[in-house]
Amino acid sequence: MMLPRRRFLELAGGAVALPMLPCIAHAQTSSGTWPARPVRWIVSFAAGGANDTTARIIAQYLSDHLGQQFFVENHTGAGGNVGMQTALSATPDGYTIAFVTPNNAIAATLYEKLPFNFIRDSVPIAGTMQLTNVLCVNLNVPVQNLTEFIAYAKANPGKINFGTGGVGTSPHLSGELFKAMTGINMLHVPYRGGAPALVDLLAGQVQVLFDNLPGPIGQIKTGKVRALGVTAAQRAPELPDVPAIGEIVPGYEARVWYGISAPKGTPNEVVDKLNRAVNTVLADPKLQARLGQLGGKPMPMTPAEFGQLVARETEKWAKVIKAAGIKAA
């Protein structure tokens, strides 16, 4: 059966185009029309904590801005490594992203055998929020300021316990860096989170606490514990009378930061679009106010800037972990 030439060319053209359809669909999903469906945001810590709360707040703003739901999934275990492995093992199509914290920079050295290399196996997308840890003491510790505390600790080597929310956490490493830079000897007492550590600080079971600022701020403002310093480079607006530790110990700084990464291979177009979206919502005064309630402030960055931050923090904490001989629990 002979077909008219025009009809033959139409059919032939359609046949040639068919193999290209998956590629076209993938390109649309990866760039121009992304996100075409909901995006899952994996948080490697339990629901209700600072990480989870921050992610859920920002996820709602991203959902409204991009017109697709960003939903948080909590995957806990192994100091956050279970969730990160889940995220980095996902298809790199822009529909799985990961909540990144200092724990990811710390874990690279703290754990000898991880099933992934975070820097190698991820692509940085954006910074989201920065905050600070705070050094608090029980009211029975006979000091009024950080200078007096350092002198007191040097006069009582090995007799002071400092609590944190666990081995390898940002507060723990903040304390270890403080020990190294001041030459004092304190014993670390790890807890299953900052809340039980704060309970024991109030009871006098530990004399010192390093914790994320939102945790003990109520007890600080009501005078139940004494804040001696914050670990960030500058004073925290919530505690303007509390000095940065670096004011007393030159060069000291322990940043707390949150951000977003995705599996390696995620299309550049998706990375750039999500980065622009994150930076746009971070400029919203309402979101800034919500983050301020958590003791944080926006941390807009380009993908390259966030990647550089993670690399610097990984190198910094590797030195502290090795010098202190810290091992994963």
Coordinates of C-alpha atoms in Angstrom, one line a residue, residues 1-5 7-9 11:
M1 CA 0.0 0.0 0.0
M2 CA 1.5 3.3 -1.1
L3 CA 1.1 6.4 1.1
P4 CA 1.0 9.9 -0.2
R5 CA 4.4 11.6 0.2
R7 CA 1.5 11.6 4.9
F8 CA 4.6 9.5 4.8
L9 CA 6.8 12.4 5.9
L11 CA 4.5 9.6 10.1

